[in-house]
CSV table of C-alpha atoms (C1' of nucleotides) in Angstrom, one decimal:
chain,number,residue,atom,x,y,z
A,1,MET,CA,0.0,0.0,0.0
A,2,GLN,CA,1.6,3.2,-1.1
A,3,LEU,CA,0.2,6.5,-0.3
A,4,MET,CA,0.1,7.8,-3.8
A,5,SER,CA,-2.8,9.9,-5.0
A,6,GLU,CA,-2.5,9.5,-8.7
A,7,LYS,CA,-5.2,12.0,-9.7
A,8,SER,CA,-4.7,13.7,-13.0
A,9,ALA,CA,-2.4,13.8,-15.9
A,10,ALA,CA,1.2,12.5,-15.7
A,11,GLU,CA,0.8,10.4,-12.6
A,12,GLY,CA,1.5,6.7,-12.2
A,13,GLY,CA,3.9,4.4,-13.9
A,14,LEU,CA,4.5,3.8,-17.5
A,15,ARG,CA,1.6,1.4,-17.7
A,16,GLU,CA,-0.9,3.9,-16.4
A,17,ARG,CA,0.3,6.6,-18.7
A,18,LYS,CA,0.2,4.4,-21.7
A,19,LYS,CA,-3.3,3.4,-21.0
A,20,ARG,CA,-4.4,7.0,-20.6
A,21,ALA,CA,-2.7,7.9,-23.8
A,22,THR,CA,-4.4,5.0,-25.7
A,23,ARG,CA,-7.8,5.9,-24.4
A,24,ALA,CA,-7.3,9.5,-25.3
A,25,ALA,CA,-6.0,8.6,-28.7
A,26,LEU,CA,-9.0,6.5,-29.4
A,27,ALA,CA,-11.5,9.1,-28.2
A,28,GLU,CA,-9.8,11.8,-30.2
A,29,ALA,CA,-9.6,9.7,-33.3
A,30,ALA,CA,-13.3,8.9,-33.0
A,31,VAL,CA,-14.3,12.5,-32.6
A,32,ARG,CA,-12.2,13.7,-35.5
A,33,LEU,CA,-13.3,11.0,-37.9
A,34,ALA,CA,-16.9,11.6,-36.9
A,35,ALA,CA,-16.6,15.3,-37.4
A,36,GLU,CA,-15.3,14.7,-40.9
A,37,HIS,CA,-17.4,11.8,-42.2
A,38,GLY,CA,-20.4,11.7,-39.9
A,39,ALA,CA,-20.6,9.5,-36.8
A,40,GLU,CA,-22.6,6.8,-38.5
A,41,LYS,CA,-20.0,6.2,-41.2
A,42,VAL,CA,-17.1,5.8,-38.8
A,43,THR,CA,-16.3,2.1,-38.1
A,44,VAL,CA,-14.5,0.8,-35.1
A,45,GLU,CA,-11.9,-0.5,-37.5
A,46,ALA,CA,-11.2,3.1,-38.7
A,47,ILE,CA,-11.0,4.5,-35.2
A,48,SER,CA,-8.6,1.7,-34.1
A,49,ALA,CA,-6.4,2.2,-37.1
A,50,ALA,CA,-6.2,5.9,-36.6
A,51,ALA,CA,-5.2,5.3,-33.0
A,52,GLY,CA,-2.7,2.6,-33.9
A,53,VAL,CA,-4.2,-0.3,-32.0
A,54,SER,CA,-6.2,-3.3,-32.9
A,55,VAL,CA,-10.0,-3.5,-33.1
A,56,ARG,CA,-10.0,-5.9,-30.2
A,57,THR,CA,-8.1,-3.3,-28.1
A,58,PHE,CA,-10.7,-0.7,-28.8
A,59,PHE,CA,-13.3,-2.9,-27.1
A,60,ASN,CA,-11.0,-3.2,-24.1
A,61,TYR,CA,-11.4,0.5,-23.6
A,62,PHE,CA,-15.0,1.1,-24.6
A,63,ASP,CA,-18.1,-1.1,-24.1
A,64,THR,CA,-19.7,0.3,-27.2
A,65,ARG,CA,-18.6,2.1,-30.4
A,66,ASP,CA,-20.7,5.1,-29.5
A,67,ASP,CA,-19.0,5.5,-26.1
A,68,ALA,CA,-15.9,6.6,-27.9
A,69,PHE,CA,-17.6,9.7,-29.2
A,70,VAL,CA,-19.0,10.6,-25.8
A,71,VAL,CA,-16.7,9.7,-23.0
A,72,ILE,CA,-13.8,12.2,-23.2
A,73,ASP,CA,-12.8,11.9,-19.6
A,74,ALA,CA,-13.6,8.8,-17.6
A,75,GLU,CA,-12.8,10.3,-14.2
A,76,ALA,CA,-15.0,13.3,-14.5
A,77,GLY,CA,-17.8,11.6,-12.6
A,78,ALA,CA,-15.7,11.0,-9.5
A,79,ARG,CA,-14.4,14.5,-9.5
A,80,MET,CA,-17.9,16.0,-9.7
A,81,ARG,CA,-19.1,13.8,-6.9
A,82,ARG,CA,-16.4,15.2,-4.6
A,83,ALA,CA,-17.1,18.7,-5.8
A,84,VAL,CA,-20.8,18.4,-5.0
A,85,VAL,CA,-20.2,17.0,-1.5
A,86,GLU,CA,-17.6,19.5,-0.6
A,87,ALA,CA,-19.3,22.6,-2.1
A,88,PRO,CA,-19.7,25.6,0.2
A,89,ALA,CA,-22.6,25.2,2.6
A,90,GLY,CA,-24.3,28.3,1.4
A,91,LEU,CA,-25.1,26.8,-2.0
A,92,SER,CA,-28.4,25.1,-2.8
A,93,PRO,CA,-28.1,21.6,-4.2
A,94,LEU,CA,-28.9,22.9,-7.6
A,95,GLU,CA,-26.2,25.5,-7.4
A,96,ALA,CA,-23.7,23.0,-6.1
A,97,LEU,CA,-24.4,20.8,-9.1
A,98,ARG,CA,-24.1,23.8,-11.4
A,99,GLU,CA,-20.7,24.7,-10.0
A,100,ALA,CA,-19.4,21.2,-10.1
A,101,MET,CA,-20.4,20.7,-13.7
A,102,ALA,CA,-19.2,24.2,-14.7
A,103,ALA,CA,-15.8,23.5,-13.3
A,104,GLU,CA,-15.7,20.2,-15.2
A,105,LEU,CA,-16.9,21.7,-18.4
A,106,ALA,CA,-14.5,24.7,-18.2
A,107,GLU,CA,-11.7,22.2,-18.1
A,108,ALA,CA,-13.0,20.2,-21.0
A,109,GLU,CA,-13.4,23.5,-22.9
A,110,GLN,CA,-9.6,24.1,-22.6
A,111,GLN,CA,-9.1,21.6,-25.4
A,112,HIS,CA,-11.0,24.0,-27.5
A,113,GLU,CA,-10.9,22.5,-30.9
A,114,LEU,CA,-11.7,19.0,-29.7
A,115,TRP,CA,-14.5,20.2,-27.6
A,116,ARG,CA,-16.0,22.2,-30.4
A,117,LEU,CA,-15.8,19.2,-32.7
A,118,GLN,CA,-17.5,17.0,-30.2
A,119,ALA,CA,-20.3,19.4,-29.8
A,120,GLU,CA,-20.8,19.3,-33.6
A,121,VAL,CA,-20.7,15.6,-33.7
A,122,LEU,CA,-23.3,15.2,-30.9
A,123,HIS,CA,-25.5,17.8,-32.5
A,124,ALA,CA,-25.4,16.0,-35.8
A,125,SER,CA,-26.2,12.7,-34.3
A,126,PRO,CA,-28.8,13.3,-31.7
A,127,HIS,CA,-28.9,9.7,-30.4
A,128,LEU,CA,-25.4,10.2,-29.2
A,129,LEU,CA,-26.5,13.3,-27.3
A,130,ALA,CA,-28.7,11.0,-25.2
A,131,ARG,CA,-25.5,9.6,-23.8
A,132,GLY,CA,-23.9,12.9,-23.6
A,133,VAL,CA,-21.5,13.8,-20.8
A,134,GLY,CA,-23.4,13.3,-17.6
A,135,ALA,CA,-26.0,11.1,-19.3
A,136,HIS,CA,-23.5,8.3,-18.9
A,137,ARG,CA,-25.7,6.4,-16.5
A,138,ALA,CA,-23.1,5.7,-13.9
A,139,ALA,CA,-22.2,9.3,-13.6
A,140,GLU,CA,-25.8,10.2,-13.1
A,141,GLU,CA,-26.2,7.7,-10.3
A,142,ASP,CA,-23.0,9.1,-8.8
A,143,LEU,CA,-24.4,12.5,-8.9
A,144,ALA,CA,-27.6,11.5,-7.3
A,145,ASP,CA,-25.7,9.8,-4.5
A,146,ALA,CA,-23.6,12.9,-4.1
A,147,VAL,CA,-26.6,15.1,-3.8
A,148,ALA,CA,-28.2,12.8,-1.2
A,149,GLU,CA,-25.0,12.8,0.8
A,150,ARG,CA,-24.8,16.5,0.7
A,151,LEU,CA,-28.4,16.8,2.0
A,152,ARG,CA,-27.7,14.4,4.8
A,153,GLY,CA,-24.6,16.3,5.7
A,154,ALA,CA,-26.5,19.5,5.9
A,155,GLY,CA,-29.0,18.1,8.3
A,156,GLY,CA,-31.9,17.9,6.0
A,157,THR,CA,-33.5,14.5,5.2
A,158,GLY,CA,-33.8,14.5,1.5
A,159,GLY,CA,-32.1,11.2,0.8
A,160,SER,CA,-32.8,7.8,2.2
A,161,GLY,CA,-30.4,5.6,4.0
A,162,PRO,CA,-26.6,5.8,3.7
A,163,GLY,CA,-25.9,3.1,1.0
A,164,SER,CA,-29.4,2.6,-0.3
A,165,GLU,CA,-31.2,4.2,-3.2
A,166,PRO,CA,-31.3,7.9,-3.4
A,167,GLY,CA,-34.7,9.5,-3.0
A,168,LEU,CA,-36.8,11.1,-5.6
A,169,TYR,CA,-35.4,14.6,-5.2
A,170,PRO,CA,-31.7,13.7,-5.6
A,171,ARG,CA,-32.5,11.5,-8.5
A,172,LEU,CA,-34.5,14.2,-10.2
A,173,LEU,CA,-31.8,16.8,-9.6
A,174,ALA,CA,-29.1,14.6,-11.1
A,175,ALA,CA,-31.2,13.8,-14.1
A,176,VAL,CA,-32.1,17.4,-14.7
A,177,ALA,CA,-28.5,18.6,-14.3
A,178,SER,CA,-27.4,16.1,-16.8
A,179,VAL,CA,-30.1,17.1,-19.2
A,180,ALA,CA,-29.1,20.7,-18.7
A,181,VAL,CA,-25.6,19.8,-20.0
A,182,ARG,CA,-26.8,18.2,-23.1
A,183,THR,CA,-29.4,20.9,-23.8
A,184,SER,CA,-26.7,23.5,-23.4
A,185,MET,CA,-24.4,21.7,-25.7
A,186,ASP,CA,-27.0,21.1,-28.3
A,187,HIS,CA,-28.2,24.7,-28.3
A,188,TRP,CA,-24.7,26.1,-28.3
A,189,SER,CA,-23.5,23.9,-31.1
A,190,ALA,CA,-26.2,25.4,-33.2
A,191,HIS,CA,-25.3,29.0,-32.2
A,192,GLN,CA,-21.6,28.9,-31.6
A,193,GLU,CA,-21.0,32.4,-32.7
A,194,GLU,CA,-23.6,34.0,-30.6
A,195,ALA,CA,-22.7,33.0,-27.1
A,196,ALA,CA,-20.0,31.3,-25.1
A,197,PHE,CA,-20.9,27.8,-24.0
A,198,LEU,CA,-20.6,28.4,-20.3
A,199,ASP,CA,-23.0,31.4,-20.6
A,200,VAL,CA,-25.6,29.2,-22.2
A,201,PHE,CA,-25.0,26.6,-19.5
A,202,ARG,CA,-25.5,29.2,-16.7
A,203,GLU,CA,-28.6,30.6,-18.4
A,204,VAL,CA,-30.1,27.1,-18.4
A,205,PHE,CA,-29.6,26.8,-14.7
A,206,THR,CA,-31.1,30.2,-14.1
A,207,LEU,CA,-34.2,29.0,-16.0
A,208,LEU,CA,-34.3,25.9,-13.9
A,209,ALA,CA,-33.9,27.7,-10.6
A,210,ALA,CA,-36.7,30.0,-11.6
A,211,GLY,CA,-39.1,27.1,-12.1
A,212,LEU,CA,-39.1,27.3,-15.9
A,213,PRO,CA,-41.6,30.2,-16.1
A,214,ALA,CA,-42.9,31.3,-19.5
A,215,PRO,CA,-40.6,33.9,-21.0
A,216,SER,CA,-42.4,37.1,-20.4
A,217,ALA,CA,-41.1,39.3,-23.2
B,1,MET,CA,-57.2,15.3,-50.5
B,2,GLN,CA,-59.6,13.1,-48.6
B,3,LEU,CA,-61.1,14.3,-45.4
B,4,MET,CA,-60.2,11.3,-43.4
B,5,SER,CA,-59.0,11.7,-39.9
B,6,GLU,CA,-57.7,8.3,-39.1
B,7,LYS,CA,-56.6,9.1,-35.6
B,8,SER,CA,-56.5,6.3,-33.1
B,9,ALA,CA,-57.3,2.7,-32.8
B,10,ALA,CA,-59.6,0.9,-35.3
B,11,GLU,CA,-59.3,3.5,-38.0
B,12,GLY,CA,-58.2,2.9,-41.6
B,13,GLY,CA,-58.3,-0.1,-43.9
B,14,LEU,CA,-57.2,-3.6,-43.2
B,15,ARG,CA,-53.6,-2.8,-44.1
B,16,GLU,CA,-53.4,-0.1,-41.5
B,17,ARG,CA,-54.9,-2.2,-38.8
B,18,LYS,CA,-52.6,-5.1,-39.6
B,19,LYS,CA,-49.6,-2.9,-39.4
B,20,ARG,CA,-50.7,-1.5,-36.0
B,21,ALA,CA,-51.3,-5.0,-34.8
B,22,THR,CA,-47.9,-6.3,-35.9
B,23,ARG,CA,-46.2,-3.4,-34.3
B,24,ALA,CA,-48.1,-3.8,-31.1
B,25,ALA,CA,-47.4,-7.6,-31.1
B,26,LEU,CA,-43.7,-7.0,-31.5
B,27,ALA,CA,-43.5,-4.4,-28.7
B,28,GLU,CA,-45.5,-6.5,-26.4
B,29,ALA,CA,-43.5,-9.6,-27.1
B,30,ALA,CA,-40.3,-7.6,-26.5
B,31,VAL,CA,-41.5,-6.4,-23.1
B,32,ARG,CA,-42.7,-9.7,-21.9
B,33,LEU,CA,-39.6,-11.6,-22.9
B,34,ALA,CA,-37.4,-8.9,-21.4
B,35,ALA,CA,-39.4,-9.0,-18.1
B,36,GLU,CA,-38.9,-12.7,-18.0
B,37,HIS,CA,-35.3,-13.2,-19.1
B,38,GLY,CA,-33.7,-9.8,-18.9
B,39,ALA,CA,-33.5,-7.4,-21.8
B,40,GLU,CA,-29.9,-8.2,-22.7
B,41,LYS,CA,-30.8,-11.9,-23.2
B,42,VAL,CA,-33.6,-11.3,-25.6
B,43,THR,CA,-32.7,-11.6,-29.2
B,44,VAL,CA,-34.5,-10.0,-32.2
B,45,GLU,CA,-35.0,-13.5,-33.4
B,46,ALA,CA,-36.9,-14.4,-30.2
B,47,ILE,CA,-39.0,-11.3,-30.4
B,48,SER,CA,-39.9,-11.9,-34.0
B,49,ALA,CA,-40.8,-15.5,-33.4
B,50,ALA,CA,-43.0,-14.6,-30.5
B,51,ALA,CA,-44.8,-12.1,-32.7
B,52,GLY,CA,-45.1,-14.5,-35.6
B,53,VAL,CA,-43.1,-12.5,-38.1
B,54,SER,CA,-39.7,-12.8,-39.6
B,55,VAL,CA,-36.6,-11.1,-38.3
B,56,ARG,CA,-36.4,-8.9,-41.4
B,57,THR,CA,-39.9,-7.6,-40.6
B,58,PHE,CA,-38.9,-6.7,-37.1
B,59,PHE,CA,-36.4,-4.2,-38.7
B,60,ASN,CA,-39.1,-2.8,-40.9
B,61,TYR,CA,-40.8,-1.6,-37.7
B,62,PHE,CA,-38.0,-0.7,-35.5
B,63,ASP,CA,-34.6,0.9,-36.3
B,64,THR,CA,-33.0,-0.8,-33.4
B,65,ARG,CA,-33.6,-3.8,-31.2
B,66,ASP,CA,-33.8,-1.5,-28.1
B,67,ASP,CA,-36.5,0.5,-29.6
B,68,ALA,CA,-38.9,-2.4,-29.3
B,69,PHE,CA,-38.7,-2.2,-25.5
B,70,VAL,CA,-39.3,1.5,-25.4
B,71,VAL,CA,-41.7,2.6,-28.1
B,72,ILE,CA,-45.0,1.4,-27.0
B,73,ASP,CA,-47.1,3.8,-28.9
B,74,ALA,CA,-45.7,5.4,-32.0
B,75,GLU,CA,-48.3,8.1,-32.3
B,76,ALA,CA,-48.0,9.4,-28.8
B,77,GLY,CA,-45.7,12.2,-29.9
B,78,ALA,CA,-48.1,13.6,-32.4
B,79,ARG,CA,-51.0,13.5,-29.9
B,80,MET,CA,-48.9,15.3,-27.2
B,81,ARG,CA,-47.9,17.9,-29.7
B,82,ARG,CA,-51.5,18.7,-30.4
B,83,ALA,CA,-52.4,18.7,-26.7
B,84,VAL,CA,-49.6,21.1,-25.9
B,85,VAL,CA,-50.6,23.5,-28.6
B,86,GLU,CA,-54.3,23.4,-27.8
B,87,ALA,CA,-54.0,23.5,-24.0
B,88,PRO,CA,-56.0,26.2,-22.2
B,89,ALA,CA,-54.4,29.6,-22.4
B,90,GLY,CA,-54.3,29.9,-18.6
B,91,LEU,CA,-51.6,27.1,-18.3
B,92,SER,CA,-48.0,27.9,-18.2
B,93,PRO,CA,-45.8,26.0,-20.7
B,94,LEU,CA,-44.6,23.7,-18.0
B,95,GLU,CA,-48.2,23.0,-16.9
B,96,ALA,CA,-49.3,22.4,-20.5
B,97,LEU,CA,-46.6,19.8,-20.9
B,98,ARG,CA,-47.4,18.2,-17.7
B,99,GLU,CA,-51.1,17.8,-18.6
B,100,ALA,CA,-50.3,16.5,-22.1
B,101,MET,CA,-47.9,13.9,-20.8
B,102,ALA,CA,-50.2,13.0,-17.9
B,103,ALA,CA,-53.0,12.3,-20.3
B,104,GLU,CA,-50.8,10.2,-22.4
B,105,LEU,CA,-49.4,8.3,-19.5
B,106,ALA,CA,-52.8,7.7,-18.0
B,107,GLU,CA,-53.8,6.0,-21.1
B,108,ALA,CA,-50.7,3.9,-21.2
B,109,GLU,CA,-51.3,2.9,-17.7
B,110,GLN,CA,-54.7,1.5,-18.7
B,111,GLN,CA,-52.8,-1.5,-20.0
B,112,HIS,CA,-51.8,-2.0,-16.5
B,113,GLU,CA,-49.8,-5.2,-16.6
B,114,LEU,CA,-47.8,-4.3,-19.7
B,115,TRP,CA,-47.0,-0.9,-18.3
B,116,ARG,CA,-45.8,-2.3,-15.0
B,117,LEU,CA,-43.7,-4.8,-16.9
B,118,GLN,CA,-42.2,-2.1,-19.0
B,119,ALA,CA,-41.3,-0.1,-16.0
B,120,GLU,CA,-39.5,-3.0,-14.5
B,121,VAL,CA,-37.6,-3.7,-17.7
B,122,LEU,CA,-36.5,-0.2,-17.9
B,123,HIS,CA,-35.5,0.0,-14.3
B,124,ALA,CA,-33.5,-3.2,-14.6
B,125,SER,CA,-31.7,-2.0,-17.8
B,126,PRO,CA,-30.9,1.7,-17.2
B,127,HIS,CA,-29.4,2.3,-20.6
B,128,LEU,CA,-32.9,1.6,-21.9
B,129,LEU,CA,-34.2,4.3,-19.6
B,130,ALA,CA,-32.1,6.8,-21.4
B,131,ARG,CA,-34.4,6.3,-24.4
B,132,GLY,CA,-37.4,6.1,-22.2
B,133,VAL,CA,-40.8,7.2,-23.4
B,134,GLY,CA,-40.3,10.8,-24.4
B,135,ALA,CA,-36.6,10.4,-24.7
B,136,HIS,CA,-37.2,9.1,-28.2
B,137,ARG,CA,-35.5,11.9,-29.8
B,138,ALA,CA,-38.1,12.7,-32.4
B,139,ALA,CA,-40.7,13.0,-29.8
B,140,GLU,CA,-38.6,15.5,-27.9
B,141,GLU,CA,-38.0,17.6,-30.9
B,142,ASP,CA,-41.8,17.6,-31.5
B,143,LEU,CA,-42.4,18.7,-28.0
B,144,ALA,CA,-39.9,21.5,-28.3
B,145,ASP,CA,-41.6,22.7,-31.5
B,146,ALA,CA,-45.0,22.4,-29.8
B,147,VAL,CA,-43.8,24.6,-27.0
B,148,ALA,CA,-42.4,27.1,-29.4
B,149,GLU,CA,-45.6,27.2,-31.3
B,150,ARG,CA,-47.6,27.6,-28.2
B,151,LEU,CA,-45.5,30.6,-27.2
B,152,ARG,CA,-45.8,32.2,-30.6
B,153,GLY,CA,-49.5,31.2,-31.0
B,154,ALA,CA,-50.5,33.2,-27.9
B,155,GLY,CA,-50.9,36.0,-30.3
B,156,GLY,CA,-52.8,33.9,-32.8
B,157,THR,CA,-50.2,33.6,-35.6
B,158,GLY,CA,-51.6,31.0,-37.9
B,159,GLY,CA,-50.1,28.9,-40.6
B,160,SER,CA,-46.5,28.4,-39.8
B,161,GLY,CA,-45.9,24.8,-38.9
B,162,PRO,CA,-42.8,23.8,-36.9
B,163,GLY,CA,-40.8,26.9,-37.6
B,164,SER,CA,-37.1,26.9,-37.7
B,165,GLU,CA,-35.1,25.7,-34.8
B,166,PRO,CA,-36.8,26.1,-31.4
B,167,GLY,CA,-35.0,28.4,-29.0
B,168,LEU,CA,-33.2,27.5,-25.8
B,169,TYR,CA,-36.3,27.7,-23.6
B,170,PRO,CA,-38.6,25.3,-25.6
B,171,ARG,CA,-35.7,22.9,-26.0
B,172,LEU,CA,-34.9,22.9,-22.4
B,173,LEU,CA,-38.6,22.5,-21.4
B,174,ALA,CA,-39.0,19.5,-23.7
B,175,ALA,CA,-35.8,17.9,-22.4
B,176,VAL,CA,-36.7,18.5,-18.8
B,177,ALA,CA,-40.2,17.1,-19.3
B,178,SER,CA,-38.9,14.0,-20.9
B,179,VAL,CA,-36.4,13.5,-18.1
B,180,ALA,CA,-39.3,14.0,-15.7
B,181,VAL,CA,-41.1,11.0,-17.2
B,182,ARG,CA,-38.1,8.7,-17.0
B,183,THR,CA,-37.2,9.8,-13.5
B,184,SER,CA,-40.8,9.2,-12.4
B,185,MET,CA,-40.8,5.8,-13.9
B,186,ASP,CA,-37.5,4.9,-12.5
B,187,HIS,CA,-38.4,6.0,-9.0
B,188,TRP,CA,-41.9,4.5,-9.1
B,189,SER,CA,-40.7,1.1,-10.4
B,190,ALA,CA,-38.5,1.0,-7.3
B,191,HIS,CA,-41.4,1.9,-5.0
B,192,GLN,CA,-44.5,0.5,-6.7
B,193,GLU,CA,-46.4,-0.2,-3.5
B,194,GLU,CA,-45.9,3.2,-1.9
B,195,ALA,CA,-47.4,5.5,-4.5
B,196,ALA,CA,-49.4,5.7,-7.7
B,197,PHE,CA,-47.3,6.5,-10.7
B,198,LEU,CA,-49.2,9.6,-11.7
B,199,ASP,CA,-48.7,11.0,-8.2
B,200,VAL,CA,-45.0,10.6,-8.4
B,201,PHE,CA,-45.2,12.2,-11.9
B,202,ARG,CA,-47.1,15.2,-10.5
B,203,GLU,CA,-44.8,15.6,-7.6
B,204,VAL,CA,-41.8,15.8,-10.0
B,205,PHE,CA,-43.5,18.6,-11.8
B,206,THR,CA,-44.2,20.4,-8.6
B,207,LEU,CA,-40.5,20.3,-7.7
B,208,LEU,CA,-39.6,21.6,-11.1
B,209,ALA,CA,-42.1,24.4,-11.0
B,210,ALA,CA,-40.7,25.4,-7.6
B,211,GLY,CA,-37.2,25.7,-9.0
B,212,LEU,CA,-35.8,22.5,-7.4
B,213,PRO,CA,-35.3,24.1,-4.0
B,214,ALA,CA,-33.5,22.1,-1.2
B,215,PRO,CA,-36.1,20.1,0.7
B,216,SER,CA,-36.6,22.1,3.8
B,217,ALA,CA,-37.2,19.3,6.3
C,1,DT,C1',-61.3,-10.7,-62.0
C,2,DG,C1',-57.2,-8.2,-62.8
C,3,DC,C1',-53.9,-4.7,-62.1
C,4,DA,C1',-51.2,-1.4,-59.0
C,5,DT,C1',-49.4,-0.9,-54.6
C,6,DC,C1',-47.8,-2.0,-50.3
C,7,DT,C1',-45.8,-5.6,-47.1
C,8,DT,C1',-43.4,-9.5,-46.0
C,9,DT,C1',-39.7,-12.5,-46.5
C,10,DG,C1',-35.1,-14.8,-47.5
C,11,DC,C1',-30.6,-14.1,-48.8
C,12,DA,C1',-26.2,-11.8,-48.9
C,13,DT,C1',-23.4,-8.6,-46.7
C,14,DA,C1',-21.1,-5.7,-43.2
C,15,DC,C1',-20.5,-4.2,-38.7
C,16,DC,C1',-20.7,-4.7,-33.6
C,17,DA,C1',-19.3,-7.2,-29.5
C,18,DT,C1',-17.4,-11.0,-26.5
C,19,DG,C1',-14.7,-15.1,-25.0
C,20,DC,C1',-10.5,-17.4,-25.3
C,21,DA,C1',-5.7,-18.5,-25.9
C,22,DA,C1',-1.2,-17.0,-27.3
C,23,DC,C1',2.0,-13.4,-27.2
C,24,DT,C1',4.2,-9.1,-25.7
C,25,DT,C1',5.4,-5.6,-22.3
C,26,DA,C1',5.9,-3.4,-17.6
C,27,DT,C1',6.9,-4.1,-12.6
C,28,DG,C1',9.2,-5.6,-8.5
C,29,DT,C1',12.5,-8.7,-6.6
C,30,DC,C1',16.6,-11.1,-6.0
D,1,DG,C1',20.8,-7.5,-15.0
D,2,DA,C1',17.9,-11.7,-15.1
D,3,DC,C1',13.6,-13.8,-13.5
D,4,DA,C1',8.8,-14.5,-12.2
D,5,DT,C1',4.5,-12.4,-12.2
D,6,DA,C1',1.0,-9.5,-13.4
D,7,DA,C1',-1.2,-6.6,-17.0
D,8,DG,C1',-2.1,-5.4,-21.7
D,9,DT,C1',-2.5,-6.4,-26.7
D,10,DT,C1',-3.7,-9.1,-30.4
D,11,DG,C1',-5.9,-12.6,-33.7
D,12,DC,C1',-9.4,-15.9,-34.2
D,13,DA,C1',-13.9,-17.8,-33.7
D,14,DT,C1',-18.6,-17.0,-32.8
D,15,DG,C1',-23.1,-14.9,-32.6
D,16,DG,C1',-26.1,-10.9,-32.6
D,17,DT,C1',-27.4,-6.5,-35.0
D,18,DA,C1',-28.7,-3.9,-39.1
D,19,DT,C1',-29.3,-2.8,-44.3
D,20,DG,C1',-30.0,-3.4,-49.4
D,21,DC,C1',-32.2,-6.0,-52.8
D,22,DA,C1',-35.3,-8.8,-55.4
D,23,DA,C1',-38.9,-12.3,-55.4
D,24,DA,C1',-43.3,-13.8,-53.4
D,25,DG,C1',-47.6,-12.7,-51.0
D,26,DA,C1',-51.6,-9.4,-49.4
D,27,DT,C1',-54.5,-5.7,-50.1
D,28,DG,C1',-57.1,-1.9,-52.4
D,29,DC,C1',-59.7,-0.6,-56.2
D,30,DA,C1',-61.8,-0.4,-60.7
DNA sequence: TGCATCTTTGCATACCATGCAACTTATGTC
DNA sequence: GACATAAGTTGCATGGTATGCAAAGATGCA
C-alpha cells in the first residue's frame, strides 16, 4: 500500500500513462473522424487504425462504439461527486451541481478544438447526445448519491439511507442537471458564434432555478 | 385530399390495422420476454418468433432492437404535440406539458400489466431508460416545436408549422419534461407499493415548478 | 377478375461485441 | 541485469445487429 494519490495527468507508472494515452487517442480519433465523415460512417476499425491499435483493443477500452464519441474523460464523474459533496454550505443543491459541472466543463473546454468538434458531432447525431457527458448512467447515479450525501450532511433529510437508493429529489436533480448539460451543448453547437458555451450553461440553470416560467417578453 | 381523420385505434383499412397489430405484437413480445429473461438476453429472433413474423420484418418496424422495449405507442408524440398547442391559455408552458404527458401516461397505464412490466424492464436496464418514453429523440423535438408554437401562438399567428429551430427555452422545457417522465418511472418502479405512478409524476413537476429548492425538512 | 401498390420475407453482406488463448510488455525482486 | 509475475495487446472464432435487394404474398380498387 503506497500513499500515492494519482489524480490527473502524468501520474502513475508507464503502464498507467500508456493506458491513458491510448484511451485519449481512441477518443480523439473517434471525434475527429466523426466530425469529418459523420458518426454513422465511422467504423471501429477506422478508429482503431487511426489510434494505432487493434480492433480488439478498442473494445478493451469502450463497451460500445458510441462510447468513444461521448466519453472524453472517464474520471469526471468521481471529481464531480467530490465537488458536490464539498461545495460551500451556502449553495443550494442545484447551485452545487451547477458549479461542479461548470468546473468540469470549463476544463474540457480548454481543449477548445476537440470540444467544439465533439459538440458538432453530438449535434449532428442526436442519439449520441442521449448519452452525452453526464448522461452516462453511472455518472448520473453518482451525482444522485452525491446530492443525497450533501443533503444528509447539511442536516436535511432528502435522501434515504446511507448506502441505499437515493430518493426522488436527488435522482431528479441529477437527471435534470445532466439534461441541462446536453441541452446546453445542443443549443450552443447550433449557435456557436452568438454566445460562449458556459454562458448558455448558466442561463439554463437560471431558468431551472426560476421554475421554468414562461418567458415574459 | 380526402377528409379522413384516421386518428386512433380501429381506423383505416385492413392494411393499417394489420400494421398496427404487428407493431403492437412486437412491442408486447419484446417487453414480456425482457421482463422474464432480462432485456440483454432477448434476441431479435426471439421477439420476432413470439410475434409471428420474420426477423427482417422486425427491422421494418424498429430501427433498433432496443426501440422495441421503449416505443409502445408510435403516435403518442403527435398527440402530445396537439395537446400542448391546444391546451387552455391559462396554463404555463410547463403545466401544458405536464397535462399533455399526464393524459398520455394515464392512457398507457390502462394496460396496467404491460405498463408495469415495462417499468420493471427499464428499471433493470438503465441504458434503456435513457431512451425512455419521451426520450425518443423525435418526440422530444416535436415537443420543443410544440412549446415554441404555443409561445408564438399566444398572439394567434396561424399557418407556420414547426418553424425553424426552437430556441433554448422550448428545447430545455421539452428535455426536462422528458427526463421527468423517466425519473418518475424509475423512482416508481422501485417503490411500486408506496405511491401511484401519476402521483409521483405530478410531484416531480411540482418540484420543477418550484425551481428545485432544497427540501426544507 | 385483374392490375397497381404495399408488405413480408429470404438471402447476402457488413459491422458490432465478447470469450478465449497466445503473445508481448511493464513491474518488482533477487 | 535476469527472473517470475501481473497486466495489456492481439488474432481468431462466434453470434447478434442492421441494411439493401429482389422475389413472393396481401391488399385496395376499378
